[in-house]
Coordinates of C-alpha atoms in Angstrom, one line a residue:
X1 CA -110.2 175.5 297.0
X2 CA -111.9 172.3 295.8
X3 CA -109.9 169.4 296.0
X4 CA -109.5 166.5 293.0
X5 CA -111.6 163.2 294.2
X6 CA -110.6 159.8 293.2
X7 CA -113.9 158.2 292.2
X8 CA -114.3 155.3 294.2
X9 CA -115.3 153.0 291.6
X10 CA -113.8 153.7 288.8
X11 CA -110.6 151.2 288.9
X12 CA -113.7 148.9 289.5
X13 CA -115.3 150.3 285.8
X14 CA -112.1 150.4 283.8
X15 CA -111.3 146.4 285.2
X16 CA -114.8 145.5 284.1
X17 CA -115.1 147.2 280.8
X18 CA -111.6 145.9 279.5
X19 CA -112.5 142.5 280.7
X20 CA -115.9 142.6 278.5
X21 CA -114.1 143.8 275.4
X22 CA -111.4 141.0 275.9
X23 CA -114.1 138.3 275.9
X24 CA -116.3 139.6 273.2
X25 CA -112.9 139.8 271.1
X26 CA -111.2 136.2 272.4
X27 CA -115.1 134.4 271.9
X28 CA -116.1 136.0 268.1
X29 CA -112.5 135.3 267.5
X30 CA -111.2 138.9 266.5
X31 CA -108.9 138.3 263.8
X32 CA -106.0 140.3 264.9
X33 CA -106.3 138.7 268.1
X34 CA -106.4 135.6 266.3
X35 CA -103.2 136.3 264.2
X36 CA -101.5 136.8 267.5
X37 CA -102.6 133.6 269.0
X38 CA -101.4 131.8 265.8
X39 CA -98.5 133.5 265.8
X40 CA -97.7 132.2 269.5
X41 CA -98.9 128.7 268.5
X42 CA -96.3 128.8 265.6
X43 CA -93.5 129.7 267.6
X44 CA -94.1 127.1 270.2
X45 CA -94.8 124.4 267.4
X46 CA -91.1 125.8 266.0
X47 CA -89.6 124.8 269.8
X48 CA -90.7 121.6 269.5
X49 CA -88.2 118.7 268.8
X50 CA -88.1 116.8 265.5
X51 CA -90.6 114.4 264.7
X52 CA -90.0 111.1 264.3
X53 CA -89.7 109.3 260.9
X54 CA -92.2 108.4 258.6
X55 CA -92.8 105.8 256.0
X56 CA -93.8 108.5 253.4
X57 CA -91.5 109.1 250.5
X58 CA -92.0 112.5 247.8
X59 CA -91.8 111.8 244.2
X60 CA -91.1 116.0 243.0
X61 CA -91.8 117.0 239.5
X62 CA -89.7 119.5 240.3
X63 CA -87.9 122.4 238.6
X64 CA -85.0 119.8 237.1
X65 CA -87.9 117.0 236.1
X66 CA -89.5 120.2 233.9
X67 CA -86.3 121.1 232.6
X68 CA -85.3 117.9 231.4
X69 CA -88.6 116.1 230.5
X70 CA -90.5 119.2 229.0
X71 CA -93.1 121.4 229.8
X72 CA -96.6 121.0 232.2
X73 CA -98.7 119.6 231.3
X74 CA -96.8 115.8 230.3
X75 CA -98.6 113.3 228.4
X76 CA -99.9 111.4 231.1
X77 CA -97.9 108.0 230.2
X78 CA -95.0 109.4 232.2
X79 CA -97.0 108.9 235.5
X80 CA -98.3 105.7 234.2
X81 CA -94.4 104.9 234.0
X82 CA -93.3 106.1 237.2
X83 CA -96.6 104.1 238.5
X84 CA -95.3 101.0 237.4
X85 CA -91.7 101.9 238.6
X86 CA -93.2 102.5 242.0
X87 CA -95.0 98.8 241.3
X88 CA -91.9 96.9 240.4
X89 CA -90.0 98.7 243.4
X90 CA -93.2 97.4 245.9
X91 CA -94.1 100.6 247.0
X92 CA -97.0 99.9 249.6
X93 CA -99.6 102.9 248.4
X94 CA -98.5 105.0 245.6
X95 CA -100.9 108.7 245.9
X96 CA -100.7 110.7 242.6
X97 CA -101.4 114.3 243.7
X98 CA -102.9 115.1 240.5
X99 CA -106.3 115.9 239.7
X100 CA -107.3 114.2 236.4
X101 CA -110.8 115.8 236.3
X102 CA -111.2 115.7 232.3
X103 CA -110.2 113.0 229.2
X104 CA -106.8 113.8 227.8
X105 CA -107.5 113.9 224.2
X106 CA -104.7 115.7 221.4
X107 CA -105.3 115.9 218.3
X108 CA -103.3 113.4 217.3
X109 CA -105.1 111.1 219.1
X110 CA -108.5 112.2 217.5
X111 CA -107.1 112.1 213.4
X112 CA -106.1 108.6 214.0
X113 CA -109.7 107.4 215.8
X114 CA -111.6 109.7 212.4
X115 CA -109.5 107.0 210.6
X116 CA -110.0 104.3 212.2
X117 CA -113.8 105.1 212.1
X118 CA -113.8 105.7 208.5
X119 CA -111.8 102.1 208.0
X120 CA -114.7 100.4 210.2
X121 CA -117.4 102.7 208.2
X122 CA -116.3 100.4 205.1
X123 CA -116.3 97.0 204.5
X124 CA -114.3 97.9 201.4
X125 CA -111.7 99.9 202.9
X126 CA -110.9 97.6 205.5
X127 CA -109.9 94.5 203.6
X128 CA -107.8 96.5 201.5
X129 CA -105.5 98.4 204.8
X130 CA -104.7 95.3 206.3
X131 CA -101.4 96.9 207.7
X132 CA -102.7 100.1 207.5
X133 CA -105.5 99.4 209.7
X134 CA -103.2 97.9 212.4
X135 CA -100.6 100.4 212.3
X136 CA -103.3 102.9 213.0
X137 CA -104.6 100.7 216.0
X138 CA -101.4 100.2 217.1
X139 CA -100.5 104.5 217.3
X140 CA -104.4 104.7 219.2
X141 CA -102.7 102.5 221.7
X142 CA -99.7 104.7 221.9
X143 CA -101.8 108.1 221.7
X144 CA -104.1 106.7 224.2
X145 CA -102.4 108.2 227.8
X146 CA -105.5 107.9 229.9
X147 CA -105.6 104.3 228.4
X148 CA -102.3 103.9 229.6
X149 CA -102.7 105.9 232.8
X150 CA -105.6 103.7 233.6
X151 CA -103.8 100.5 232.5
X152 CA -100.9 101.2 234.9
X153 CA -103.3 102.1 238.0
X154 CA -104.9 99.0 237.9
X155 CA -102.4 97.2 237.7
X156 CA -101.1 98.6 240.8
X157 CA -104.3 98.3 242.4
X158 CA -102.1 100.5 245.3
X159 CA -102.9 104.1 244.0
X160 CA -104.6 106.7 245.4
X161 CA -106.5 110.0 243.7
X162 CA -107.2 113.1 244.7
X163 CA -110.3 114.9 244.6
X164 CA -111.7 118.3 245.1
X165 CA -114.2 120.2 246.5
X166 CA -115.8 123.7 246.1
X167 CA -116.9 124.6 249.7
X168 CA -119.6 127.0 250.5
X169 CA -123.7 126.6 251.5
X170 CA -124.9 123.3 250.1
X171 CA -127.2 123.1 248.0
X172 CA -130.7 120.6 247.6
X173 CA -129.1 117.6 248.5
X174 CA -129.1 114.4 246.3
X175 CA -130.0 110.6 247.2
X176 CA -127.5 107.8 247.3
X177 CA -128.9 106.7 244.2
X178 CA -128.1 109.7 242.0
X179 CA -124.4 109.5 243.4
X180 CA -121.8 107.3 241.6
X181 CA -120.6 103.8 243.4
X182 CA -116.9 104.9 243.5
X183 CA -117.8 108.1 245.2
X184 CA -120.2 106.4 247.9
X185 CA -117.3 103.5 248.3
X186 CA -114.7 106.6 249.2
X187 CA -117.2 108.1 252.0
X188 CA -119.0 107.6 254.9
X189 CA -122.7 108.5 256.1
X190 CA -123.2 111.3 258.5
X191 CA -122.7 110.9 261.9
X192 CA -125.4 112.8 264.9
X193 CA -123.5 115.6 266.4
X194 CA -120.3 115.7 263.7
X195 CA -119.5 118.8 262.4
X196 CA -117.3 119.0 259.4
X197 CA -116.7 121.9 256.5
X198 CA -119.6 121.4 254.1
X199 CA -119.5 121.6 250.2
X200 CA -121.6 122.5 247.4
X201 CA -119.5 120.9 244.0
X202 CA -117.5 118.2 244.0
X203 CA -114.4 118.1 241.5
X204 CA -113.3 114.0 240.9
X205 CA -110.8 112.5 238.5
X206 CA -112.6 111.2 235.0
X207 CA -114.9 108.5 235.8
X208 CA -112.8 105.5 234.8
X209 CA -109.3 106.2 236.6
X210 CA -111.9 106.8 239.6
X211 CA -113.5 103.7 239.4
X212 CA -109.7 101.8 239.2
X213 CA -108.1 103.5 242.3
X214 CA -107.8 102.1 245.4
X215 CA -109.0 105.0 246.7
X216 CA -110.0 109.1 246.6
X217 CA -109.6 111.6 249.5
X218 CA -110.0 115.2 248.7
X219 CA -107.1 117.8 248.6
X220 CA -108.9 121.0 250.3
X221 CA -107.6 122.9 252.7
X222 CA -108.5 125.3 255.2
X223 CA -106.5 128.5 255.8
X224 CA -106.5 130.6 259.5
X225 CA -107.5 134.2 259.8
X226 CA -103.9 135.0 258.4
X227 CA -103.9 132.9 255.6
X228 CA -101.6 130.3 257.0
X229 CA -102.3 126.5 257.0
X230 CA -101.9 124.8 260.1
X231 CA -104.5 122.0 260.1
X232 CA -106.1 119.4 258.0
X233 CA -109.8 119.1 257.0
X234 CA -109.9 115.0 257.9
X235 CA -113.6 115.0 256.6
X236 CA -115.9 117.1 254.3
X237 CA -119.7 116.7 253.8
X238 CA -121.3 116.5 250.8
X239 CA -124.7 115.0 249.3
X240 CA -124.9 114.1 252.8
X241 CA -121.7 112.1 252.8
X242 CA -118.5 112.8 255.1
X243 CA -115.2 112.2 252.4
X244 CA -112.0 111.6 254.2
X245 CA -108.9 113.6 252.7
X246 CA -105.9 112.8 250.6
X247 CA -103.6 111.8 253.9
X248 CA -106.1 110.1 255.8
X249 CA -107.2 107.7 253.1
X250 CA -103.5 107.1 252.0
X251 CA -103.0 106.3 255.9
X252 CA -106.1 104.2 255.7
X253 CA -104.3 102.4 252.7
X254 CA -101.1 101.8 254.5
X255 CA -103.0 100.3 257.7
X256 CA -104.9 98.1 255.5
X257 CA -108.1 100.0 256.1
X258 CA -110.9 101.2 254.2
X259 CA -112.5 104.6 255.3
X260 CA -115.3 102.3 256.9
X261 CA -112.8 101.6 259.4
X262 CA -113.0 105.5 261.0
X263 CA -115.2 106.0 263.1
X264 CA -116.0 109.8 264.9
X265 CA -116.1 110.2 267.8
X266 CA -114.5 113.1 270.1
X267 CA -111.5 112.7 267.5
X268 CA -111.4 109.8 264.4
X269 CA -110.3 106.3 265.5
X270 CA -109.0 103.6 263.5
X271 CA -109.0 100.6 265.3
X272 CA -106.4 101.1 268.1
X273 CA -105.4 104.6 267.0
X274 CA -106.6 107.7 268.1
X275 CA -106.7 110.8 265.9
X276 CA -107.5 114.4 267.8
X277 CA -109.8 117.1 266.1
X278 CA -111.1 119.9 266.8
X279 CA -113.8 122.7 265.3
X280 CA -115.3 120.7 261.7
X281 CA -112.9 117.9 262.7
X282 CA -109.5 119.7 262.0
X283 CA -106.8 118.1 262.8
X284 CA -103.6 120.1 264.1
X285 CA -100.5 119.0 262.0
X286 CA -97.0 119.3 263.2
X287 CA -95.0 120.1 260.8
X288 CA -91.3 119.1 259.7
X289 CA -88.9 119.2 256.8
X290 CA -87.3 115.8 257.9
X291 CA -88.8 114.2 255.1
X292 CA -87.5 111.5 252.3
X293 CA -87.7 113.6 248.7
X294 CA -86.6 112.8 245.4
X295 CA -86.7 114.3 241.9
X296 CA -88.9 113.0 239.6
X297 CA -86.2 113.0 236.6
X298 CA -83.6 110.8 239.0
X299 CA -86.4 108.4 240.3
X300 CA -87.3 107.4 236.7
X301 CA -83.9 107.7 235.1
X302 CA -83.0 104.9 238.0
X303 CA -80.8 107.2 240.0
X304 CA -82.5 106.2 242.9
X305 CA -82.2 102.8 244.9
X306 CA -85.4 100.8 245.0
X307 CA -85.1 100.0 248.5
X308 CA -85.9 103.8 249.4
X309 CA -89.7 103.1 248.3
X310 CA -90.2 99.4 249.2
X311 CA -93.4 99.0 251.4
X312 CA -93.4 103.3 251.8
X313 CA -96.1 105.3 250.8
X314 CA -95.2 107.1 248.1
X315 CA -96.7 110.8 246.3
X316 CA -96.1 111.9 243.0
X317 CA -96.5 115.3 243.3
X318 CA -95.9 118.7 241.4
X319 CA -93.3 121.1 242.9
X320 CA -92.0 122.9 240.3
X321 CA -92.3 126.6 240.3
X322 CA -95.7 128.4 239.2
X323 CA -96.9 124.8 238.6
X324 CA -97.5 123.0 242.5
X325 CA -100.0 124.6 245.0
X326 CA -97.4 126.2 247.6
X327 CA -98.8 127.0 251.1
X328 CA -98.2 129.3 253.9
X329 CA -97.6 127.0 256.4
X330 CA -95.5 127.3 260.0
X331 CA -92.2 126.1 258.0
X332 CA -93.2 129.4 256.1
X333 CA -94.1 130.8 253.0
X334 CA -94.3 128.7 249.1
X335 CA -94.4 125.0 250.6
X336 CA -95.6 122.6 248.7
X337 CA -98.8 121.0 249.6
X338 CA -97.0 117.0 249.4
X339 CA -95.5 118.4 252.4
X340 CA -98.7 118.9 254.3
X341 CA -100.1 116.0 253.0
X342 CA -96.4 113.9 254.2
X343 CA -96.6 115.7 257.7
X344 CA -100.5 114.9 258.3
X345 CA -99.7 111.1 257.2
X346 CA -96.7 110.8 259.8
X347 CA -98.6 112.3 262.1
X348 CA -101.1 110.6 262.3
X349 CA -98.9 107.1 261.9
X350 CA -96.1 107.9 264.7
X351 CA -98.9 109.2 267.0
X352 CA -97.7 112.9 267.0
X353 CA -100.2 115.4 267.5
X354 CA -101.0 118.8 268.7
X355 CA -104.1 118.9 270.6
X356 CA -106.7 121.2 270.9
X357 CA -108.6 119.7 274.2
X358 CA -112.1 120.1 274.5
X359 CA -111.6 122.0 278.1
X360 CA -109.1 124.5 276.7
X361 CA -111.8 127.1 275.7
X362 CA -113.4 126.7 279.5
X363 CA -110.1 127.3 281.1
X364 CA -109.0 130.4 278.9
X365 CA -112.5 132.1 279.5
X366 CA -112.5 131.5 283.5
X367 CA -108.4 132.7 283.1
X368 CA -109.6 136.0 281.5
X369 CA -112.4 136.5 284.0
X370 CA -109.9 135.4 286.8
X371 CA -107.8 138.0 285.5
X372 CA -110.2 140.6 284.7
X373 CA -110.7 140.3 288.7
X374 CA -107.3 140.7 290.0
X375 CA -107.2 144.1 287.3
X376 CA -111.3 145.1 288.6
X377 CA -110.4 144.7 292.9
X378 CA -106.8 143.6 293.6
X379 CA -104.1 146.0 291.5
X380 CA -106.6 149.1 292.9
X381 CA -105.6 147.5 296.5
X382 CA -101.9 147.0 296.5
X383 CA -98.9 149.6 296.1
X384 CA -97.1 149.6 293.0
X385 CA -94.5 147.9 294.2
X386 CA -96.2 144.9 295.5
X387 CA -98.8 144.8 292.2
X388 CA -96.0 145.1 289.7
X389 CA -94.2 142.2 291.3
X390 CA -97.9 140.2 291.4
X391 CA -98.6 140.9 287.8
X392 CA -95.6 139.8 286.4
X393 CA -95.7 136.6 288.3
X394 CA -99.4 135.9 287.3
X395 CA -97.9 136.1 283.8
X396 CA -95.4 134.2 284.5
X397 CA -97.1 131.6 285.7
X398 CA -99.7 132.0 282.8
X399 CA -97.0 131.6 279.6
X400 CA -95.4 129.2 281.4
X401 CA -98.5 127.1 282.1
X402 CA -99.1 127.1 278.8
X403 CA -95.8 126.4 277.0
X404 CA -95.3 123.7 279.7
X405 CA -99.0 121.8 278.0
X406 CA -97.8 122.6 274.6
X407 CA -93.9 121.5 274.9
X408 CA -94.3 118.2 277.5
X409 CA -97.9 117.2 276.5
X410 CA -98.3 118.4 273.1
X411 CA -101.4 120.5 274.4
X412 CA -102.4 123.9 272.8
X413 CA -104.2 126.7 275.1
X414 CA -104.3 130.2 274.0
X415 CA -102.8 132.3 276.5
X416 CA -102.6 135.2 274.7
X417 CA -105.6 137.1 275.4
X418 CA -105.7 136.9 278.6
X419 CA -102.1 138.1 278.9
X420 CA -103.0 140.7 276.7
X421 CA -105.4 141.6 279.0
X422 CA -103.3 141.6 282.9
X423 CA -101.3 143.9 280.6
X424 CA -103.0 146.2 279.5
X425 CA -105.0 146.5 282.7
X426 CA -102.4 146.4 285.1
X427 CA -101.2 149.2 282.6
X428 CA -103.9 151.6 282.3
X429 CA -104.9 150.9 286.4
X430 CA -101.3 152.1 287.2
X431 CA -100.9 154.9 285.2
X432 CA -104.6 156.8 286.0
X433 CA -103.1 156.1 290.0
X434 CA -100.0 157.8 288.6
X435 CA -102.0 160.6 286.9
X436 CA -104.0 161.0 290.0
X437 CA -101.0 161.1 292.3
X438 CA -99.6 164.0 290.3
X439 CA -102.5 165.6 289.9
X440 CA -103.4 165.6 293.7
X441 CA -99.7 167.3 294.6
X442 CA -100.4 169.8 292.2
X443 CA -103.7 170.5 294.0
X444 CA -101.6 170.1 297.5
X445 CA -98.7 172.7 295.9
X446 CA -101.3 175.1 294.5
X447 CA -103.0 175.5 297.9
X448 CA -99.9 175.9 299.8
X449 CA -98.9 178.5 297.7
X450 CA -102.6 180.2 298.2
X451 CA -102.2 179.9 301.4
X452 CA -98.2 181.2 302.2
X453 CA -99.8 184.3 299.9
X454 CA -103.0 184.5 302.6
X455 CA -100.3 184.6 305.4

């Protein structure tokens, strides 16, 4: 009877076609591979110890501010007030996570300006409404909130603005001439060999609060395959311009640097500080909930001491429910973006950072092919015993490797795919031997039998 034949080179085949799909998958970035890999990364990030303190305090307008103010949106003097507050209580850089994009005009505001035009209109009108005429101005003064909004912020000459972009293929590019001065003052030129998230509209606050703010950085982010943020867009390009975000330029701010000051290369640098990126010059953020927070309501009603703002940065931003922009992040699900913006700041500041080195993709691909080796020639070689006991410590060694980077150097290597792979190869390898063990004693039984019935 024909006996069943191990084909030589099959182990050989199954090793090599695994260790193609793995690659293909790990290189294109497979997005459930991807997930998996972020998933790792968030665990190992959760490991990690607390950071260390930063000089960034969060103004909420919160659930209770809502409740005991009044509804979103408030007339915009209350942010001029809390602007001045920060101001008297010597707040170093005061950011104002709110994008005032377009002229705050009620009606109220318009009836009394018809008047006053009408007044102006005639001569004869105006000598007689004297007090009239004054009262009127006097209300246009009080009705005026981006008057008074723009009053208080330069006065501070301390606050930041956000700004935001609509990212997607740009379009014909414009010349420096065509953009405003305050956007070109808030950017950079391109640098050779940069790569950064490109945008095709731009979304600023109104012309004159832009023109009074110490400076702009835009509030975009840039979610991972599984919808999660866990890293900041430093820089996007537009009109061939590279504009730093919300963080960075409130860091710039607190250093006592303009956005002139970065310069790119391998990373951002600011003088004598060193910020890594990777990909379009992401930076990894390690996230905490250590951070100073107060509500809105208590900081203006003066339940709050000053000396918790003096010479902090400080960020009005909205929290409240169905009002704030509430992230997936590592710390989880509906977190406000002020505490993105708070981790990327202290970050950056206490010289914390996750880093993506530039050899880690080198080292995971010759890792899978190392691996794709030992599945291919080695496991085929050795008893099950003795390749169980080697496969386990290969992984081992690999996850330990790579939490060892990550938890002592702050170093982040993907060692999921390549585990994935020992795995499933060592798997599959192991149970076709087992398969074909069986297989051949049935063949070995079924011939004996033949033959005792021969006999």
């Amino acid at each position: 009877m024909k006996r069943f034949k191990k084909g030589p080179g099959s182990d050989f085949l199954i090793g090599l076609l695994l260790t193609l799909l793995m690659l293909v998958a790990f290189y294109f970035e497979w997005t459930p591979l991807e997930v998996l890999e972020n998933q790792l990364y968030d665990l190992e990030l959760s490991l990690q110890g607390k950071s260390s303190p930063s000089p960034v305090v969060i103004v909420a307008i919160d659930d209770d501010s809502i409740a005991n103010i009044g509804r979103w949106p408030w007339p915009r003097a209350h942010i001029a007030n809390m602007i001045r507050l920060m101001k008297d209580y010597e707040a170093k850089v005061i950011g104002v996570n709110i994008i005032y994009s377009e002229s705050d005009i009620s009606q109220g505001l318009q009836e009394v300006r018809d008047l006053i035009r009408k007044i102006d209109e005639e001569p004869g009108l105006r000598k007689g409404a004297g007090p009239i005429y004054e009262a009127l101005k006097e209300s246009e003064q009080r009705l005026d909130n981006d008057a008074i909004l723009l009053a208080s912020i330069q006065e501070s000459n301390n606050v930041v603005l956000p700004l935001f972009f609509v990212l997607g293929k740009a379009q014909a590019a414009g010349t420096d001439d065509e953009m405003p001065d305050y956007l070109k003052t808030n950017s950079v030129g391109p640098t050779e060999g940069v790569k950064v998230a490109i945008a095709q509209m731009i979304i600023p606050p109104i012309p004159d609060l832009a023109m009074s703010a110490a400076g702009l950085g835009h509030v975009n982010v840039i979610a991972d395959a599984d919808g999660t943020i866990r890293s900041e867009p430093l820089l996007i390009g537009y009109e061939n311009r590279y504009f730093p975000s919300f963080a960075l330029q409130l860091t710039l701010k607190y250093l006592n640097r303009d956005v002139k000051d970065v310069h790119l290369s391998n990373g951002l640098r600011l003088a004598d500080q060193y910020i890594p990126t990777y990909d379009t010059n992401k930076m990894l953020v390690k996230f905490s909930t250590d951070l100073e927070y107060y509500s809105f309501f208590d900081v203006i009603g003066y339940n709050v001491h000053p000396e918790v703002f003096k010479k902090k940065i400080v960020i009005i931003a909205l929290t409240a429910t169905g009002l704030g922009t509430m992230q997936v992040t590592p710390l989880g699900p509906n977190v406000p973006a002020c505490v993105t913006i708070a981790n990327v700041i202290g970050n950056i500041l206490n010289n914390e950072h996750v880093v993506r080195p530039g050899w880690a993709l080198y080292l995971e691909l010759g890792i899978i092919l190392l691996f794709g080796i030992f599945i291919s020639l080695v496991i085929p070689r050795l008893k099950a015993g003795v390749s169980a006991i080697a496969t386990i410590t290969l992984l081992i060694v690999w996850f330990g490797t790579g939490m060892a980077l990550f938890m002592l150097g702050g170093l982040w290597i993907k060692v999921l795919s390549a585990s994935l792979l020992l795995l499933f190869g060592y798997t599959i390898v192991v149970s076709k031997r087992y398969l074909f063990t069986e297989k051949s004693k049935e063949h070995i039984e079924a011939d004996s039998i033949e033959t005792n019935k021969m006999l």
